[in-house]
């Protein structure tokens, strides 16, 4: 996470996924590094997986490149062959977490209500399983392939519900914020009931047109 002091020292950071930068082009090739005599046995996928493990164990406040290097049994400088900054690595880890979600097929014919339930339950479980995810979601653009795929499925569900075009953006936002809120309350017993109310609300808005 970028600290206020860091923001003052440099311009606003670009996403690691933006293809116009060297970082974005490299991120598109998970096994690639910077080239040259990079350390053997490492690649971006292995580093990202280790980052997820460390974040799960230590939390965001306990995460550091030095701690990650220890997890990988390498030097911290070795990691920088594959990522430019700690922020880049956190962004990669965030998208890797979204990659754990089981998404319905893009052209799934399953009832939209069941697809929405599956997405909501999976997203909430993800946030509960990886508490650091909720802290990072608002810090990055969330344009990695796994995050974008999740967002696309939610948008498709809302479209298939019959929601008029003018209400779809608000409906998608309501779903994401609803699950995000419940995801930060582990063990809350009213999630299923609240999700049913959310779906009923979407049905009511569709009926109103």
mmCIF file of C-alpha atoms in Angstrom:
data_model
loop_
_atom_site.group_PDB
_atom_site.id
_atom_site.type_symbol
_atom_site.label_atom_id
_atom_site.label_comp_id
_atom_site.label_asym_id
_atom_site.label_seq_id
_atom_site.Cartn_x
_atom_site.Cartn_y
_atom_site.Cartn_z
ATOM 1 C CA UNK A 1 0.000 0.000 0.000
ATOM 2 C CA UNK A 2 1.355 3.410 -0.934
ATOM 3 C CA UNK A 3 2.016 5.649 2.050
ATOM 4 C CA UNK A 4 1.198 9.383 1.892
ATOM 5 C CA UNK A 5 4.906 10.214 2.173
ATOM 6 C CA UNK A 6 5.640 8.030 -0.828
ATOM 7 C CA UNK A 7 2.960 9.769 -2.876
ATOM 8 C CA UNK A 8 4.645 13.106 -2.242
ATOM 9 C CA UNK A 9 7.974 11.810 -3.519
ATOM 10 C CA UNK A 10 6.767 10.434 -6.849
ATOM 11 C CA UNK A 11 3.918 10.814 -9.327
ATOM 12 C CA UNK A 12 0.826 8.654 -9.056
ATOM 13 C CA UNK A 13 1.762 5.054 -9.846
ATOM 14 C CA UNK A 14 0.536 3.170 -12.873
ATOM 15 C CA UNK A 15 -0.940 -0.279 -12.611
ATOM 16 C CA UNK A 16 1.384 -3.219 -13.108
ATOM 17 C CA UNK A 17 -1.174 -4.453 -15.652
ATOM 18 C CA UNK A 18 -1.034 -1.457 -17.969
ATOM 19 C CA UNK A 19 0.517 -2.689 -21.193
ATOM 20 C CA UNK A 20 2.137 0.607 -22.037
ATOM 21 C CA UNK A 21 4.811 0.161 -19.376
ATOM 22 C CA UNK A 22 7.639 -2.323 -19.126
ATOM 23 C CA UNK A 23 6.027 -3.638 -15.941
ATOM 24 C CA UNK A 24 2.721 -4.206 -17.711
ATOM 25 C CA UNK A 25 4.341 -6.067 -20.579
ATOM 26 C CA UNK A 26 6.316 -8.224 -18.145
ATOM 27 C CA UNK A 27 3.250 -8.948 -16.010
ATOM 28 C CA UNK A 28 1.539 -10.341 -19.072
ATOM 29 C CA UNK A 29 4.223 -13.039 -19.153
ATOM 30 C CA UNK A 30 3.980 -14.745 -15.713
ATOM 31 C CA UNK A 31 7.207 -16.721 -16.143
ATOM 32 C CA UNK A 32 9.259 -13.803 -17.386
ATOM 33 C CA UNK A 33 11.717 -11.609 -15.562
ATOM 34 C CA UNK A 34 13.869 -8.702 -16.628
ATOM 35 C CA UNK A 35 16.241 -10.800 -18.635
ATOM 36 C CA UNK A 36 19.960 -11.155 -18.187
ATOM 37 C CA UNK A 37 21.429 -13.268 -15.419
ATOM 38 C CA UNK A 38 18.357 -13.433 -13.219
ATOM 39 C CA UNK A 39 18.352 -15.856 -10.276
ATOM 40 C CA UNK A 40 17.533 -19.431 -11.244
ATOM 41 C CA UNK A 41 14.498 -21.232 -9.826
ATOM 42 C CA UNK A 42 12.342 -18.115 -9.582
ATOM 43 C CA UNK A 43 9.555 -16.779 -11.737
ATOM 44 C CA UNK A 44 6.785 -14.263 -11.245
ATOM 45 C CA UNK A 45 4.180 -16.964 -10.599
ATOM 46 C CA UNK A 46 6.212 -18.550 -7.795
ATOM 47 C CA UNK A 47 6.953 -15.165 -6.249
ATOM 48 C CA UNK A 48 3.292 -14.138 -6.386
ATOM 49 C CA UNK A 49 2.157 -17.404 -4.776
ATOM 50 C CA UNK A 50 4.692 -16.895 -1.991
ATOM 51 C CA UNK A 51 3.467 -13.333 -1.512
ATOM 52 C CA UNK A 52 -0.079 -14.642 -1.000
ATOM 53 C CA UNK A 53 1.171 -17.096 1.629
ATOM 54 C CA UNK A 54 3.087 -14.399 3.494
ATOM 55 C CA UNK A 55 0.143 -12.009 3.374
ATOM 56 C CA UNK A 56 -2.103 -14.742 4.780
ATOM 57 C CA UNK A 57 0.371 -15.477 7.564
ATOM 58 C CA UNK A 58 1.586 -11.985 8.456
ATOM 59 C CA UNK A 59 -1.112 -9.648 7.190
ATOM 60 C CA UNK A 60 -0.496 -6.517 5.193
ATOM 61 C CA UNK A 61 1.344 -4.753 8.003
ATOM 62 C CA UNK A 62 3.758 -7.662 8.412
ATOM 63 C CA UNK A 63 4.467 -8.065 4.727
ATOM 64 C CA UNK A 64 7.858 -6.948 3.412
ATOM 65 C CA UNK A 65 10.148 -7.845 0.555
ATOM 66 C CA UNK A 66 12.634 -9.163 3.081
ATOM 67 C CA UNK A 67 10.005 -11.437 4.647
ATOM 68 C CA UNK A 68 8.992 -12.623 1.187
ATOM 69 C CA UNK A 69 12.607 -13.335 0.268
ATOM 70 C CA UNK A 70 12.963 -15.437 3.406
ATOM 71 C CA UNK A 71 9.867 -17.423 2.388
ATOM 72 C CA UNK A 72 11.501 -18.096 -0.974
ATOM 73 C CA UNK A 73 14.941 -18.669 0.539
ATOM 74 C CA UNK A 74 16.512 -16.006 -1.677
ATOM 75 C CA UNK A 75 17.811 -12.478 -1.193
ATOM 76 C CA UNK A 76 15.428 -9.557 -1.394
ATOM 77 C CA UNK A 77 17.319 -8.215 -4.407
ATOM 78 C CA UNK A 78 16.583 -11.450 -6.266
ATOM 79 C CA UNK A 79 12.871 -10.671 -6.140
ATOM 80 C CA UNK A 80 13.451 -7.338 -7.870
ATOM 81 C CA UNK A 81 14.492 -9.176 -11.022
ATOM 82 C CA UNK A 82 10.807 -9.974 -11.444
ATOM 83 C CA UNK A 83 8.919 -7.020 -9.945
ATOM 84 C CA UNK A 84 9.886 -3.363 -9.793
ATOM 85 C CA UNK A 85 8.191 -2.436 -6.532
ATOM 86 C CA UNK A 86 6.390 -3.841 -3.530
ATOM 87 C CA UNK A 87 3.193 -2.235 -4.829
ATOM 88 C CA UNK A 88 3.499 -4.157 -8.080
ATOM 89 C CA UNK A 89 3.792 -7.389 -6.130
ATOM 90 C CA UNK A 90 0.794 -6.578 -3.953
ATOM 91 C CA UNK A 91 -1.238 -5.888 -7.077
ATOM 92 C CA UNK A 92 -0.177 -9.229 -8.557
ATOM 93 C CA UNK A 93 -1.076 -11.000 -5.300
ATOM 94 C CA UNK A 94 -4.486 -9.325 -5.270
ATOM 95 C CA UNK A 95 -5.281 -10.590 -8.751
ATOM 96 C CA UNK A 96 -3.964 -14.047 -7.862
ATOM 97 C CA UNK A 97 -6.474 -14.145 -5.001
ATOM 98 C CA UNK A 98 -9.299 -13.282 -7.400
ATOM 99 C CA UNK A 99 -8.061 -16.163 -9.531
ATOM 100 C CA UNK A 100 -9.260 -18.556 -6.809
ATOM 101 C CA UNK A 101 -12.892 -17.728 -7.565
ATOM 102 C CA UNK A 102 -14.951 -20.327 -9.432
ATOM 103 C CA UNK A 103 -16.723 -18.334 -12.128
ATOM 104 C CA UNK A 104 -19.723 -19.403 -14.203
ATOM 105 C CA UNK A 105 -19.134 -19.744 -17.928
ATOM 106 C CA UNK A 106 -19.380 -16.557 -19.941
ATOM 107 C CA UNK A 107 -22.402 -17.948 -21.775
ATOM 108 C CA UNK A 108 -23.875 -19.926 -18.876
ATOM 109 C CA UNK A 109 -27.614 -20.600 -19.135
ATOM 110 C CA UNK A 110 -28.010 -21.159 -15.386
ATOM 111 C CA UNK A 111 -30.644 -18.929 -13.792
ATOM 112 C CA UNK A 112 -29.155 -15.527 -13.030
ATOM 113 C CA UNK A 113 -30.206 -15.764 -9.373
ATOM 114 C CA UNK A 114 -28.169 -18.915 -8.835
ATOM 115 C CA UNK A 115 -25.192 -17.434 -10.644
ATOM 116 C CA UNK A 116 -25.408 -14.339 -8.468
ATOM 117 C CA UNK A 117 -25.595 -16.458 -5.314
ATOM 118 C CA UNK A 118 -22.540 -18.429 -6.395
ATOM 119 C CA UNK A 119 -20.523 -15.303 -7.172
ATOM 120 C CA UNK A 120 -21.557 -13.586 -3.930
ATOM 121 C CA UNK A 121 -20.806 -16.601 -1.734
ATOM 122 C CA UNK A 122 -17.453 -17.166 -3.453
ATOM 123 C CA UNK A 123 -16.425 -13.510 -3.200
ATOM 124 C CA UNK A 124 -17.331 -13.328 0.470
ATOM 125 C CA UNK A 125 -15.380 -16.523 1.188
ATOM 126 C CA UNK A 126 -12.390 -15.036 -0.627
ATOM 127 C CA UNK A 127 -12.397 -11.876 1.501
ATOM 128 C CA UNK A 128 -12.784 -13.893 4.701
ATOM 129 C CA UNK A 129 -10.005 -16.301 3.670
ATOM 130 C CA UNK A 130 -7.641 -13.480 2.704
ATOM 131 C CA UNK A 131 -8.405 -10.487 4.992
ATOM 132 C CA UNK A 132 -5.705 -8.389 3.307
ATOM 133 C CA UNK A 133 -7.696 -8.443 0.074
ATOM 134 C CA UNK A 134 -10.300 -6.045 1.489
ATOM 135 C CA UNK A 135 -7.502 -3.631 2.430
ATOM 136 C CA UNK A 136 -5.994 -3.660 -1.070
ATOM 137 C CA UNK A 137 -9.112 -3.502 -3.230
ATOM 138 C CA UNK A 138 -9.404 0.253 -2.814
ATOM 139 C CA UNK A 139 -5.678 0.845 -3.336
ATOM 140 C CA UNK A 140 -5.337 -0.400 -6.912
ATOM 141 C CA UNK A 141 -7.202 -0.199 -10.203
ATOM 142 C CA UNK A 142 -8.091 -3.912 -10.056
ATOM 143 C CA UNK A 143 -7.606 -4.434 -13.781
ATOM 144 C CA UNK A 144 -5.753 -7.739 -13.616
ATOM 145 C CA UNK A 145 -7.223 -10.569 -15.729
ATOM 146 C CA UNK A 146 -8.794 -12.456 -12.809
ATOM 147 C CA UNK A 147 -10.367 -9.365 -11.284
ATOM 148 C CA UNK A 148 -11.696 -8.263 -14.669
ATOM 149 C CA UNK A 149 -13.141 -11.742 -15.296
ATOM 150 C CA UNK A 150 -15.006 -11.589 -11.969
ATOM 151 C CA UNK A 151 -16.354 -8.129 -12.730
ATOM 152 C CA UNK A 152 -17.435 -9.282 -16.185
ATOM 153 C CA UNK A 153 -19.419 -12.200 -14.737
ATOM 154 C CA UNK A 154 -21.207 -9.934 -12.266
ATOM 155 C CA UNK A 155 -22.096 -7.549 -15.091
ATOM 156 C CA UNK A 156 -23.416 -10.440 -17.193
ATOM 157 C CA UNK A 157 -25.589 -11.643 -14.327
ATOM 158 C CA UNK A 158 -27.091 -8.195 -13.872
ATOM 159 C CA UNK A 159 -27.689 -7.902 -17.616
ATOM 160 C CA UNK A 160 -29.354 -11.325 -17.698
ATOM 161 C CA UNK A 161 -31.619 -10.347 -14.804
ATOM 162 C CA UNK A 162 -33.383 -7.989 -17.178
ATOM 163 C CA UNK A 163 -32.155 -4.856 -15.410
ATOM 164 C CA UNK A 164 -32.580 -1.831 -17.718
ATOM 165 C CA UNK A 165 -29.309 -0.457 -19.064
ATOM 166 C CA UNK A 166 -29.571 2.738 -17.007
ATOM 167 C CA UNK A 167 -29.656 0.745 -13.760
ATOM 168 C CA UNK A 168 -26.937 -1.828 -14.423
ATOM 169 C CA UNK A 169 -23.956 0.148 -13.146
ATOM 170 C CA UNK A 170 -25.702 0.887 -9.869
ATOM 171 C CA UNK A 171 -26.825 -2.725 -9.513
ATOM 172 C CA UNK A 172 -23.302 -4.050 -10.065
ATOM 173 C CA UNK A 173 -21.954 -1.581 -7.515
ATOM 174 C CA UNK A 174 -24.639 -2.617 -5.021
ATOM 175 C CA UNK A 175 -23.743 -6.294 -5.368
ATOM 176 C CA UNK A 176 -19.992 -5.715 -4.984
ATOM 177 C CA UNK A 177 -20.377 -3.392 -2.006
ATOM 178 C CA UNK A 178 -22.912 -5.668 -0.338
ATOM 179 C CA UNK A 179 -20.615 -8.689 -0.474
ATOM 180 C CA UNK A 180 -17.551 -6.641 0.441
ATOM 181 C CA UNK A 181 -19.329 -5.386 3.555
ATOM 182 C CA UNK A 182 -20.383 -8.846 4.664
ATOM 183 C CA UNK A 183 -16.962 -10.230 3.825
ATOM 184 C CA UNK A 184 -15.418 -8.156 6.574
ATOM 185 C CA UNK A 185 -17.785 -9.694 9.163
ATOM 186 C CA UNK A 186 -16.581 -13.269 9.478
ATOM 187 C CA UNK A 187 -19.160 -15.710 10.780
ATOM 188 C CA UNK A 188 -22.122 -13.372 10.304
ATOM 189 C CA UNK A 189 -25.235 -15.552 10.275
ATOM 190 C CA UNK A 190 -27.503 -13.264 8.242
ATOM 191 C CA UNK A 191 -25.566 -13.311 4.965
ATOM 192 C CA UNK A 192 -27.816 -15.826 3.182
ATOM 193 C CA UNK A 193 -30.950 -13.957 4.232
ATOM 194 C CA UNK A 194 -29.490 -10.597 3.245
ATOM 195 C CA UNK A 195 -28.434 -12.024 -0.117
ATOM 196 C CA UNK A 196 -32.005 -13.191 -0.698
ATOM 197 C CA UNK A 197 -33.212 -9.660 0.061
ATOM 198 C CA UNK A 198 -30.661 -8.238 -2.379
ATOM 199 C CA UNK A 199 -31.872 -10.548 -5.146
ATOM 200 C CA UNK A 200 -35.481 -9.660 -4.341
ATOM 201 C CA UNK A 201 -34.544 -5.988 -4.617
ATOM 202 C CA UNK A 202 -33.025 -6.554 -8.056
ATOM 203 C CA UNK A 203 -36.190 -8.402 -9.135
ATOM 204 C CA UNK A 204 -38.327 -5.513 -7.897
ATOM 205 C CA UNK A 205 -36.256 -2.942 -9.797
ATOM 206 C CA UNK A 206 -36.448 -5.059 -12.963
ATOM 207 C CA UNK A 207 -40.232 -5.238 -12.598
ATOM 208 C CA UNK A 208 -40.406 -1.451 -12.276
ATOM 209 C CA UNK A 209 -38.412 -1.075 -15.484
#
